[in-house]
Amino acid sequence: MLLRTALRSFFAHKGRMALSLIAVVLSVAFVSGTLVFSDTATSTFSKLFAATASDLSVQPPKPADDEEPQPGDKPATVPVPLAQRVAALPGVKTAVGQVMVHDAVLVDPATDKLVGPTTGAPTLVGNWTDTPRNPVRITSGHVPQNAGELVLDADTAKKAKLGLGAKVRVDNAGGKHEFTIAGIATFTTTNPGAALAFLDTATAQQVLLGEQAYTSVEAFGDGSRSDDLLKADALAALGTGYQVKTAAEQKDENTKAIGSGLDFMKYAMLGFAGISLIVGGFLIINTFSMLVAQRTRELGLLRAIGGSRAQVNGSVLVEALILGVLGSTLGVAVGLGVAVGLIKLMNAVGMGINASDLQIGPDVFAAGYAVGILITVVAAWIPARRASRIAPMAALRDHGTPAEARSNTVRTVLGLLITAGGAGLLLLAGTADRTATGGEYLGLGLLLTLVGFVVLGPLLATVVIKVLGVLLPTVFGPSGRLAQRNAMRNPRRTGATAAALMIGLALVIGSSVFSSSAVSSASAQIDRSVGVDYIISGGGAPVTPEMTDAVRRTPGIDHVTTQEDFVRTKLQLPGGQTARTGLSAVPASFFGTDFHPTVSSGTVDSVGRGSLGIGETFAADHGLKVGDRVTVDYGKGRTQQLPVGVVFKKGGLLGDGSFVGLDTMAEVVPAAEQPSVRTFFAKASSGTDVAKTLTALEDALKPYPQLTVKDQAGYKELVQSQVNTLLYLIYGLVGLSITVAVLGVVNTLALSVVERTREIGLLRAIGLSRRQLRRMIRLESVVIALFGAVLGTGLGLAWGVTAQRVLRDQGLGTLSVPTATVVVTLVASVVIGLVAALVPAFRAGRMNVLAAIATD
């Protein structure tokens, strides 16, 4: 009987369940789609690595802990004779020496444009080798046969509109090297999005390594011995100095590296899917609360004829279970479409994933159904429990539970305690001395304030809506007065409806405050600390002396300042302890002339005179002060003793950096072994037009498209665009939760109209026009939406301001509240309210007056 009653009730109210169903479908689709995309991408790359990995890869030795490879270092290599030694191992059919680097840049000399991906995928340049598992095959032309020829992969050639006979330049730390395309190679497996270029082995060694060596030796077995045996033989013959990896180990290592990159996207999307699930939970709570309220007499009758509390509770939960199963099934199906969309998006930016090879594992169904059913049943349990506690005779008289007042008191006290605790944690976060501690307080405070506002929703609804709707009776007359009272009639329902919108808007406002503060802080630091006029960056490619000379020769340039990449060093402290830090080598003019960092103690020009510059946090963590002498170990036995000359104030542009004079480091580290330059700066001559000089500088650097040239204004715009990219991604993901929240407002109003059918009929009978009725419902919707927006704005501002305070020592020293975003959010909430009320208001206006009055 329980199942039959639940089924009849569900299908009798299927129209009222529709929007809740949509919320479940959207939430489950996001979860399942993310999992399918992640599994498909990981599987695609795993198959690629499995299909192309050699049976045995012999790689250079791992560096010792005190000799970590530095950015810009030459690639580690193995000697050429090693290939012959590996080839002589039992069970090895063939062994080839491989050269492969990722710090070279491909340029079209005819257009001075980059050839290759610009979306983060690597450009790989190496030697052409014929192996049993070559990822590419020649489909046009031939392999490189002399020092002037190059093979380019077909995808890159197509994008760059290059063909056989075209010129391609390879730029690296060794200079510019021009080649003719002799062959086009097509991927035999999935194209990971990288650009591949191949030279003959001798040329690759000379141009890419500067020596006769390989970056690895790849061996392929004859099938007589397993990969593990091949590895054991190699270790026995070669010693433990080299890294020896089987095909399985290479696959696992590469898959893990790719997986770590995909995990960020995966967990970010799952996080926002979780937010949409919470928002959908409020919608489901409201739906079942209103359905239970409308069925009070029916449930009372069930109790009167012998139904137990558990049976009444169970009948409501069975309806929720049906909704969860149906929503989860549709959500998993829609999730496949989401996965295909994500794959197409990734393919559009250069990654090759086949949408027809979707990986739909058991985890997708398990997660989809678990999420959809769990959130639905848990959300419905609250009104189901409430319904089961109504006494049969009270239910037959349509009376609510007498425990309502006591429940509201408990809710209010609990909500105030949780909110006060969250607010206290936010205050502790904002005043914490350490960023890590402040971050922990912030995360917990964010959670507690959110929960507290949700719990306090009914109390806040009564107070805030009374204030928000104070002008409604004056401006809109009876419609306004009724709208205000309707919104306050059921504070619990109004609070749950607004909470869904509050969460999404709080994230929008909080993210906006954070991003605005980040941009303002960066701009303020540039204005305060940067004395140069132009910032030139090579991105991932090294800067060559030829490039800096081109800048120096540009009319209007006074001088050029370079900054070498960080060198990982070990410091021997005065107390005998050791500490690691990244030292950046700079010329004497770097401080004082070109940069003016905020100083905690000491003088900045001391760096140019043989002292160290360290950050305030590093100094505090290791008990260092100006005048202390430390031993700097650059690795390979090269050390020097230097005094601490300046401590930079934390939160400044260079507050966390450690610096040494270029001339000082050159005393012990040969120029050939110093890290490369990736960024350098230029200062315009006094009286020069900075804008015109920027144009001249851009013209001078056209042959080097890997360089980006920005003046201070352009650099600020670059910072803002980078922050905005992340912000827009957050907005897009939060849009899902706001969409679900809008569905919640629509659902609440629609069910409210059904619930008040007789009341609406009576209002129409005593003279309320259709236009006034529709206005009443629209105003009620707007007030509820504004209520959610006000709470969301308050929460978002608290979160954003606290986040800025937590990160004040990490560069976010300037608080900036985006007033325009706050105003737009409030105006958008009015629009949301109006849009959400369209269907319910139209339906209410079409009601037959007499039929509505006669409704039981």
PDB file of C-alpha atoms in Angstrom, residues 136-381:
ATOM      1  CA  VAL A 136      54.502   9.664 -36.147  1.00  0.00           C
ATOM      2  CA  ARG A 137      55.146   8.439 -39.698  1.00  0.00           C
ATOM      3  CA  ILE A 138      56.271  10.316 -42.784  1.00  0.00           C
ATOM      4  CA  THR A 139      53.263  10.975 -45.054  1.00  0.00           C
ATOM      5  CA  SER A 140      54.857  13.558 -47.304  1.00  0.00           C
ATOM      6  CA  GLY A 141      58.490  14.143 -48.260  1.00  0.00           C
ATOM      7  CA  HIS A 142      61.274  12.276 -46.508  1.00  0.00           C
ATOM      8  CA  VAL A 143      63.205  12.068 -43.263  1.00  0.00           C
ATOM      9  CA  PRO A 144      65.853  14.764 -42.588  1.00  0.00           C
ATOM     10  CA  GLN A 145      68.985  13.772 -44.502  1.00  0.00           C
ATOM     11  CA  ASN A 146      71.356  16.675 -43.877  1.00  0.00           C
ATOM     12  CA  ALA A 147      72.002  19.624 -41.578  1.00  0.00           C
ATOM     13  CA  GLY A 148      69.547  21.906 -43.363  1.00  0.00           C
ATOM     14  CA  GLU A 149      66.414  19.730 -43.278  1.00  0.00           C
ATOM     15  CA  LEU A 150      63.592  19.362 -40.792  1.00  0.00           C
ATOM     16  CA  VAL A 151      60.451  17.235 -40.404  1.00  0.00           C
ATOM     17  CA  LEU A 152      57.349  18.904 -38.968  1.00  0.00           C
ATOM     18  CA  ASP A 153      54.212  17.219 -37.667  1.00  0.00           C
ATOM     19  CA  ALA A 154      51.171  17.514 -39.941  1.00  0.00           C
ATOM     20  CA  ASP A 155      48.869  19.225 -37.432  1.00  0.00           C
ATOM     21  CA  THR A 156      51.357  22.004 -36.739  1.00  0.00           C
ATOM     22  CA  ALA A 157      52.137  22.396 -40.442  1.00  0.00           C
ATOM     23  CA  LYS A 158      48.428  22.715 -41.249  1.00  0.00           C
ATOM     24  CA  LYS A 159      47.809  25.335 -38.567  1.00  0.00           C
ATOM     25  CA  ALA A 160      50.865  27.347 -39.591  1.00  0.00           C
ATOM     26  CA  LYS A 161      50.063  26.892 -43.325  1.00  0.00           C
ATOM     27  CA  LEU A 162      53.506  25.456 -44.039  1.00  0.00           C
ATOM     28  CA  GLY A 163      54.401  22.788 -46.559  1.00  0.00           C
ATOM     29  CA  LEU A 164      57.355  21.032 -48.098  1.00  0.00           C
ATOM     30  CA  GLY A 165      60.113  23.452 -49.010  1.00  0.00           C
ATOM     31  CA  ALA A 166      58.991  26.111 -46.523  1.00  0.00           C
ATOM     32  CA  LYS A 167      61.476  27.567 -44.060  1.00  0.00           C
ATOM     33  CA  VAL A 168      61.263  27.047 -40.294  1.00  0.00           C
ATOM     34  CA  ARG A 169      63.600  28.565 -37.743  1.00  0.00           C
ATOM     35  CA  VAL A 170      64.573  26.871 -34.482  1.00  0.00           C
ATOM     36  CA  ASP A 171      65.445  29.409 -31.776  1.00  0.00           C
ATOM     37  CA  ASN A 172      67.071  28.341 -28.518  1.00  0.00           C
ATOM     38  CA  ALA A 173      69.757  29.499 -26.117  1.00  0.00           C
ATOM     39  CA  GLY A 174      72.338  28.762 -28.816  1.00  0.00           C
ATOM     40  CA  GLY A 175      70.838  31.244 -31.280  1.00  0.00           C
ATOM     41  CA  LYS A 176      68.745  31.079 -34.474  1.00  0.00           C
ATOM     42  CA  HIS A 177      68.958  28.092 -36.832  1.00  0.00           C
ATOM     43  CA  GLU A 178      67.036  27.999 -40.114  1.00  0.00           C
ATOM     44  CA  PHE A 179      65.872  24.773 -41.794  1.00  0.00           C
ATOM     45  CA  THR A 180      63.856  23.668 -44.820  1.00  0.00           C
ATOM     46  CA  ILE A 181      60.850  21.397 -44.288  1.00  0.00           C
ATOM     47  CA  ALA A 182      61.796  18.122 -46.004  1.00  0.00           C
ATOM     48  CA  GLY A 183      59.006  15.971 -44.621  1.00  0.00           C
ATOM     49  CA  ILE A 184      55.559  16.072 -43.004  1.00  0.00           C
ATOM     50  CA  ALA A 185      54.855  13.486 -40.307  1.00  0.00           C
ATOM     51  CA  THR A 186      51.355  12.409 -39.238  1.00  0.00           C
ATOM     52  CA  PHE A 187      50.555  11.097 -35.768  1.00  0.00           C
ATOM     53  CA  THR A 188      49.819   7.378 -35.673  1.00  0.00           C
ATOM     54  CA  THR A 189      48.131   7.806 -32.290  1.00  0.00           C
ATOM     55  CA  THR A 190      46.361  10.635 -30.490  1.00  0.00           C
ATOM     56  CA  ASN A 191      47.913  14.040 -31.015  1.00  0.00           C
ATOM     57  CA  PRO A 192      48.475  15.401 -27.495  1.00  0.00           C
ATOM     58  CA  GLY A 193      48.464  18.961 -28.800  1.00  0.00           C
ATOM     59  CA  ALA A 194      52.237  19.406 -28.919  1.00  0.00           C
ATOM     60  CA  ALA A 195      54.274  20.599 -31.904  1.00  0.00           C
ATOM     61  CA  LEU A 196      56.957  18.141 -33.008  1.00  0.00           C
ATOM     62  CA  ALA A 197      59.989  18.930 -35.158  1.00  0.00           C
ATOM     63  CA  PHE A 198      62.762  16.498 -36.067  1.00  0.00           C
ATOM     64  CA  LEU A 199      66.333  17.038 -37.287  1.00  0.00           C
ATOM     65  CA  ASP A 200      68.941  14.491 -38.271  1.00  0.00           C
ATOM     66  CA  THR A 201      70.796  13.136 -35.248  1.00  0.00           C
ATOM     67  CA  ALA A 202      74.114  14.948 -35.748  1.00  0.00           C
ATOM     68  CA  THR A 203      72.406  18.308 -36.270  1.00  0.00           C
ATOM     69  CA  ALA A 204      70.075  17.774 -33.306  1.00  0.00           C
ATOM     70  CA  GLN A 205      73.055  17.044 -31.058  1.00  0.00           C
ATOM     71  CA  GLN A 206      74.936  20.110 -32.248  1.00  0.00           C
ATOM     72  CA  VAL A 207      72.021  22.583 -32.274  1.00  0.00           C
ATOM     73  CA  LEU A 208      69.982  21.357 -29.310  1.00  0.00           C
ATOM     74  CA  LEU A 209      72.640  19.974 -26.947  1.00  0.00           C
ATOM     75  CA  GLY A 210      75.893  21.514 -28.069  1.00  0.00           C
ATOM     76  CA  GLU A 211      77.635  18.146 -27.669  1.00  0.00           C
ATOM     77  CA  GLN A 212      77.716  14.623 -29.086  1.00  0.00           C
ATOM     78  CA  ALA A 213      75.292  12.974 -26.654  1.00  0.00           C
ATOM     79  CA  TYR A 214      71.714  11.782 -26.222  1.00  0.00           C
ATOM     80  CA  THR A 215      68.997  12.740 -23.773  1.00  0.00           C
ATOM     81  CA  SER A 216      68.051   9.051 -23.465  1.00  0.00           C
ATOM     82  CA  VAL A 217      68.540   5.635 -25.033  1.00  0.00           C
ATOM     83  CA  GLU A 218      65.379   3.749 -26.018  1.00  0.00           C
ATOM     84  CA  ALA A 219      65.601  -0.039 -26.330  1.00  0.00           C
ATOM     85  CA  PHE A 220      63.128  -2.502 -27.854  1.00  0.00           C
ATOM     86  CA  GLY A 221      63.208  -6.192 -26.986  1.00  0.00           C
ATOM     87  CA  ASP A 222      63.050  -9.210 -29.259  1.00  0.00           C
ATOM     88  CA  GLY A 223      60.341 -10.850 -27.125  1.00  0.00           C
ATOM     89  CA  SER A 224      62.615 -13.387 -25.462  1.00  0.00           C
ATOM     90  CA  ARG A 225      62.784 -11.560 -22.125  1.00  0.00           C
ATOM     91  CA  SER A 226      60.292  -9.553 -20.093  1.00  0.00           C
ATOM     92  CA  ASP A 227      60.762  -5.834 -19.534  1.00  0.00           C
ATOM     93  CA  ASP A 228      61.575  -6.459 -15.871  1.00  0.00           C
ATOM     94  CA  LEU A 229      64.372  -8.851 -16.853  1.00  0.00           C
ATOM     95  CA  LEU A 230      65.669  -6.329 -19.390  1.00  0.00           C
ATOM     96  CA  LYS A 231      65.736  -3.711 -16.628  1.00  0.00           C
ATOM     97  CA  ALA A 232      67.574  -6.038 -14.263  1.00  0.00           C
ATOM     98  CA  ASP A 233      70.163  -6.825 -16.940  1.00  0.00           C
ATOM     99  CA  ALA A 234      70.594  -3.126 -17.727  1.00  0.00           C
ATOM    100  CA  LEU A 235      71.121  -2.213 -14.078  1.00  0.00           C
ATOM    101  CA  ALA A 236      73.647  -5.016 -13.718  1.00  0.00           C
ATOM    102  CA  ALA A 237      75.555  -3.959 -16.820  1.00  0.00           C
ATOM    103  CA  LEU A 238      75.307  -0.175 -16.498  1.00  0.00           C
ATOM    104  CA  GLY A 239      75.314   0.250 -12.751  1.00  0.00           C
ATOM    105  CA  THR A 240      72.833   2.226 -10.659  1.00  0.00           C
ATOM    106  CA  GLY A 241      73.986   5.608 -11.927  1.00  0.00           C
ATOM    107  CA  TYR A 242      71.430   5.740 -14.727  1.00  0.00           C
ATOM    108  CA  GLN A 243      67.654   5.801 -14.493  1.00  0.00           C
ATOM    109  CA  VAL A 244      66.264   2.666 -16.129  1.00  0.00           C
ATOM    110  CA  LYS A 245      62.495   2.462 -16.712  1.00  0.00           C
ATOM    111  CA  THR A 246      60.308  -0.239 -18.217  1.00  0.00           C
ATOM    112  CA  ALA A 247      57.441   0.538 -20.588  1.00  0.00           C
ATOM    113  CA  ALA A 248      54.948   0.211 -17.722  1.00  0.00           C
ATOM    114  CA  GLU A 249      56.942   2.606 -15.558  1.00  0.00           C
ATOM    115  CA  GLN A 250      57.196   5.131 -18.387  1.00  0.00           C
ATOM    116  CA  LYS A 251      53.461   4.883 -18.991  1.00  0.00           C
ATOM    117  CA  ASP A 252      52.618   5.324 -15.306  1.00  0.00           C
ATOM    118  CA  GLU A 253      54.993   8.254 -14.918  1.00  0.00           C
ATOM    119  CA  ASN A 254      53.679  10.091 -17.985  1.00  0.00           C
ATOM    120  CA  THR A 255      50.039   9.325 -17.178  1.00  0.00           C
ATOM    121  CA  LYS A 256      50.522  10.621 -13.661  1.00  0.00           C
ATOM    122  CA  ALA A 257      52.038  13.837 -14.998  1.00  0.00           C
ATOM    123  CA  ILE A 258      49.126  14.360 -17.385  1.00  0.00           C
ATOM    124  CA  GLY A 259      46.640  13.359 -14.694  1.00  0.00           C
ATOM    125  CA  SER A 260      47.930  15.987 -12.284  1.00  0.00           C
ATOM    126  CA  GLY A 261      47.219  18.644 -14.901  1.00  0.00           C
ATOM    127  CA  LEU A 262      43.714  17.325 -15.566  1.00  0.00           C
ATOM    128  CA  ASP A 263      42.966  16.904 -11.854  1.00  0.00           C
ATOM    129  CA  PHE A 264      42.845  20.663 -11.269  1.00  0.00           C
ATOM    130  CA  MET A 265      40.121  21.060 -13.859  1.00  0.00           C
ATOM    131  CA  LYS A 266      38.355  17.925 -12.628  1.00  0.00           C
ATOM    132  CA  TYR A 267      38.205  18.896  -8.966  1.00  0.00           C
ATOM    133  CA  ALA A 268      37.306  22.508  -9.720  1.00  0.00           C
ATOM    134  CA  MET A 269      34.323  21.377 -11.780  1.00  0.00           C
ATOM    135  CA  LEU A 270      33.311  18.793  -9.185  1.00  0.00           C
ATOM    136  CA  GLY A 271      33.515  21.501  -6.539  1.00  0.00           C
ATOM    137  CA  PHE A 272      31.071  23.702  -8.379  1.00  0.00           C
ATOM    138  CA  ALA A 273      28.901  20.677  -9.109  1.00  0.00           C
ATOM    139  CA  GLY A 274      28.777  20.193  -5.353  1.00  0.00           C
ATOM    140  CA  ILE A 275      27.610  23.781  -4.931  1.00  0.00           C
ATOM    141  CA  SER A 276      24.850  23.221  -7.466  1.00  0.00           C
ATOM    142  CA  LEU A 277      23.853  20.073  -5.565  1.00  0.00           C
ATOM    143  CA  ILE A 278      23.499  22.051  -2.349  1.00  0.00           C
ATOM    144  CA  VAL A 279      21.456  24.683  -4.160  1.00  0.00           C
ATOM    145  CA  GLY A 280      19.319  21.945  -5.709  1.00  0.00           C
ATOM    146  CA  GLY A 281      18.822  20.520  -2.230  1.00  0.00           C
ATOM    147  CA  PHE A 282      17.065  23.706  -1.132  1.00  0.00           C
ATOM    148  CA  LEU A 283      14.804  23.487  -4.170  1.00  0.00           C
ATOM    149  CA  ILE A 284      13.870  19.880  -3.312  1.00  0.00           C
ATOM    150  CA  ILE A 285      13.262  20.755   0.346  1.00  0.00           C
ATOM    151  CA  ASN A 286      10.892  23.519  -0.704  1.00  0.00           C
ATOM    152  CA  THR A 287       9.122  21.300  -3.232  1.00  0.00           C
ATOM    153  CA  PHE A 288       8.426  18.513  -0.765  1.00  0.00           C
ATOM    154  CA  SER A 289       7.609  20.951   2.043  1.00  0.00           C
ATOM    155  CA  MET A 290       4.896  22.537  -0.072  1.00  0.00           C
ATOM    156  CA  LEU A 291       3.633  19.214  -1.389  1.00  0.00           C
ATOM    157  CA  VAL A 292       3.413  17.870   2.152  1.00  0.00           C
ATOM    158  CA  ALA A 293       1.638  21.017   3.297  1.00  0.00           C
ATOM    159  CA  GLN A 294      -0.893  20.647   0.476  1.00  0.00           C
ATOM    160  CA  ARG A 295      -1.433  16.981   1.429  1.00  0.00           C
ATOM    161  CA  THR A 296      -1.758  17.561   5.162  1.00  0.00           C
ATOM    162  CA  ARG A 297      -5.360  16.321   5.314  1.00  0.00           C
ATOM    163  CA  GLU A 298      -4.511  13.328   3.109  1.00  0.00           C
ATOM    164  CA  LEU A 299      -1.616  12.343   5.368  1.00  0.00           C
ATOM    165  CA  GLY A 300      -3.815  12.806   8.420  1.00  0.00           C
ATOM    166  CA  LEU A 301      -6.375  10.476   6.919  1.00  0.00           C
ATOM    167  CA  LEU A 302      -3.649   7.872   6.346  1.00  0.00           C
ATOM    168  CA  ARG A 303      -2.683   8.136   9.994  1.00  0.00           C
ATOM    169  CA  ALA A 304      -6.332   7.943  11.088  1.00  0.00           C
ATOM    170  CA  ILE A 305      -6.957   4.672   9.258  1.00  0.00           C
ATOM    171  CA  GLY A 306      -3.923   3.041  10.836  1.00  0.00           C
ATOM    172  CA  GLY A 307      -0.857   4.304   9.016  1.00  0.00           C
ATOM    173  CA  SER A 308       2.207   4.669  11.241  1.00  0.00           C
ATOM    174  CA  ARG A 309       4.623   7.565  11.343  1.00  0.00           C
ATOM    175  CA  ALA A 310       7.193   5.409   9.578  1.00  0.00           C
ATOM    176  CA  GLN A 311       4.726   4.636   6.762  1.00  0.00           C
ATOM    177  CA  VAL A 312       3.828   8.305   6.267  1.00  0.00           C
ATOM    178  CA  ASN A 313       7.504   9.194   6.342  1.00  0.00           C
ATOM    179  CA  GLY A 314       8.273   6.327   3.974  1.00  0.00           C
ATOM    180  CA  SER A 315       5.616   7.348   1.451  1.00  0.00           C
ATOM    181  CA  VAL A 316       7.219  10.775   1.072  1.00  0.00           C
ATOM    182  CA  LEU A 317      10.723   9.298   0.862  1.00  0.00           C
ATOM    183  CA  VAL A 318       9.621   6.817  -1.807  1.00  0.00           C
ATOM    184  CA  GLU A 319       8.472   9.773  -3.921  1.00  0.00           C
ATOM    185  CA  ALA A 320      11.871  11.348  -3.375  1.00  0.00           C
ATOM    186  CA  LEU A 321      13.570   8.083  -4.322  1.00  0.00           C
ATOM    187  CA  ILE A 322      11.600   7.934  -7.575  1.00  0.00           C
ATOM    188  CA  LEU A 323      12.599  11.542  -8.304  1.00  0.00           C
ATOM    189  CA  GLY A 324      16.233  10.770  -7.493  1.00  0.00           C
ATOM    190  CA  VAL A 325      16.406   7.642  -9.659  1.00  0.00           C
ATOM    191  CA  LEU A 326      14.715   9.347 -12.601  1.00  0.00           C
ATOM    192  CA  GLY A 327      16.817  12.510 -12.258  1.00  0.00           C
ATOM    193  CA  SER A 328      20.035  10.520 -11.904  1.00  0.00           C
ATOM    194  CA  THR A 329      19.268   8.414 -14.986  1.00  0.00           C
ATOM    195  CA  LEU A 330      18.571  11.478 -17.101  1.00  0.00           C
ATOM    196  CA  GLY A 331      21.537  13.288 -15.516  1.00  0.00           C
ATOM    197  CA  VAL A 332      23.994  10.553 -16.462  1.00  0.00           C
ATOM    198  CA  ALA A 333      22.672  10.639 -20.033  1.00  0.00           C
ATOM    199  CA  VAL A 334      22.963  14.435 -20.206  1.00  0.00           C
ATOM    200  CA  GLY A 335      26.406  14.117 -18.631  1.00  0.00           C
ATOM    201  CA  LEU A 336      27.615  12.305 -21.742  1.00  0.00           C
ATOM    202  CA  GLY A 337      26.720  15.409 -23.713  1.00  0.00           C
ATOM    203  CA  VAL A 338      28.601  17.539 -21.184  1.00  0.00           C
ATOM    204  CA  ALA A 339      31.649  15.284 -21.611  1.00  0.00           C
ATOM    205  CA  VAL A 340      31.495  15.572 -25.396  1.00  0.00           C
ATOM    206  CA  GLY A 341      31.265  19.356 -25.063  1.00  0.00           C
ATOM    207  CA  LEU A 342      34.332  19.443 -22.820  1.00  0.00           C
ATOM    208  CA  ILE A 343      36.236  17.239 -25.254  1.00  0.00           C
ATOM    209  CA  LYS A 344      35.363  19.546 -28.157  1.00  0.00           C
ATOM    210  CA  LEU A 345      36.475  22.511 -26.060  1.00  0.00           C
ATOM    211  CA  MET A 346      39.829  20.884 -25.358  1.00  0.00           C
ATOM    212  CA  ASN A 347      40.218  19.901 -29.018  1.00  0.00           C
ATOM    213  CA  ALA A 348      39.587  23.511 -29.989  1.00  0.00           C
ATOM    214  CA  VAL A 349      42.649  24.567 -27.993  1.00  0.00           C
ATOM    215  CA  GLY A 350      44.849  21.907 -29.554  1.00  0.00           C
ATOM    216  CA  MET A 351      44.423  18.743 -27.494  1.00  0.00           C
ATOM    217  CA  GLY A 352      43.491  15.668 -29.496  1.00  0.00           C
ATOM    218  CA  ILE A 353      40.824  13.528 -27.800  1.00  0.00           C
ATOM    219  CA  ASN A 354      38.417  11.337 -29.744  1.00  0.00           C
ATOM    220  CA  ALA A 355      34.835  12.031 -28.629  1.00  0.00           C
ATOM    221  CA  SER A 356      33.728   8.656 -30.000  1.00  0.00           C
ATOM    222  CA  ASP A 357      35.971   6.880 -27.496  1.00  0.00           C
ATOM    223  CA  LEU A 358      34.157   7.922 -24.327  1.00  0.00           C
ATOM    224  CA  GLN A 359      35.183   5.992 -21.227  1.00  0.00           C
ATOM    225  CA  ILE A 360      32.013   5.323 -19.252  1.00  0.00           C
ATOM    226  CA  GLY A 361      33.107   3.296 -16.274  1.00  0.00           C
ATOM    227  CA  PRO A 362      31.158   2.020 -13.266  1.00  0.00           C
ATOM    228  CA  ASP A 363      32.374   5.031 -11.255  1.00  0.00           C
ATOM    229  CA  VAL A 364      30.297   7.336 -13.479  1.00  0.00           C
ATOM    230  CA  PHE A 365      27.046   5.484 -12.717  1.00  0.00           C
ATOM    231  CA  ALA A 366      27.967   4.964  -9.071  1.00  0.00           C
ATOM    232  CA  ALA A 367      28.755   8.643  -8.547  1.00  0.00           C
ATOM    233  CA  GLY A 368      25.780   9.849 -10.607  1.00  0.00           C
ATOM    234  CA  TYR A 369      23.184   7.715  -8.842  1.00  0.00           C
ATOM    235  CA  ALA A 370      24.763   8.188  -5.416  1.00  0.00           C
ATOM    236  CA  VAL A 371      24.771  11.957  -5.792  1.00  0.00           C
ATOM    237  CA  GLY A 372      21.297  12.256  -7.302  1.00  0.00           C
ATOM    238  CA  ILE A 373      19.541   9.822  -4.977  1.00  0.00           C
ATOM    239  CA  LEU A 374      21.385  10.894  -1.839  1.00  0.00           C
ATOM    240  CA  ILE A 375      20.742  14.616  -2.228  1.00  0.00           C
ATOM    241  CA  THR A 376      17.090  14.016  -3.132  1.00  0.00           C
ATOM    242  CA  VAL A 377      16.289  11.627  -0.294  1.00  0.00           C
ATOM    243  CA  VAL A 378      18.177  13.670   2.318  1.00  0.00           C
ATOM    244  CA  ALA A 379      16.479  16.877   1.179  1.00  0.00           C
ATOM    245  CA  ALA A 380      13.046  15.234   1.259  1.00  0.00           C
ATOM    246  CA  TRP A 381      13.641  13.638   4.664  1.00  0.00           C
TER     247      TRP A 381
END
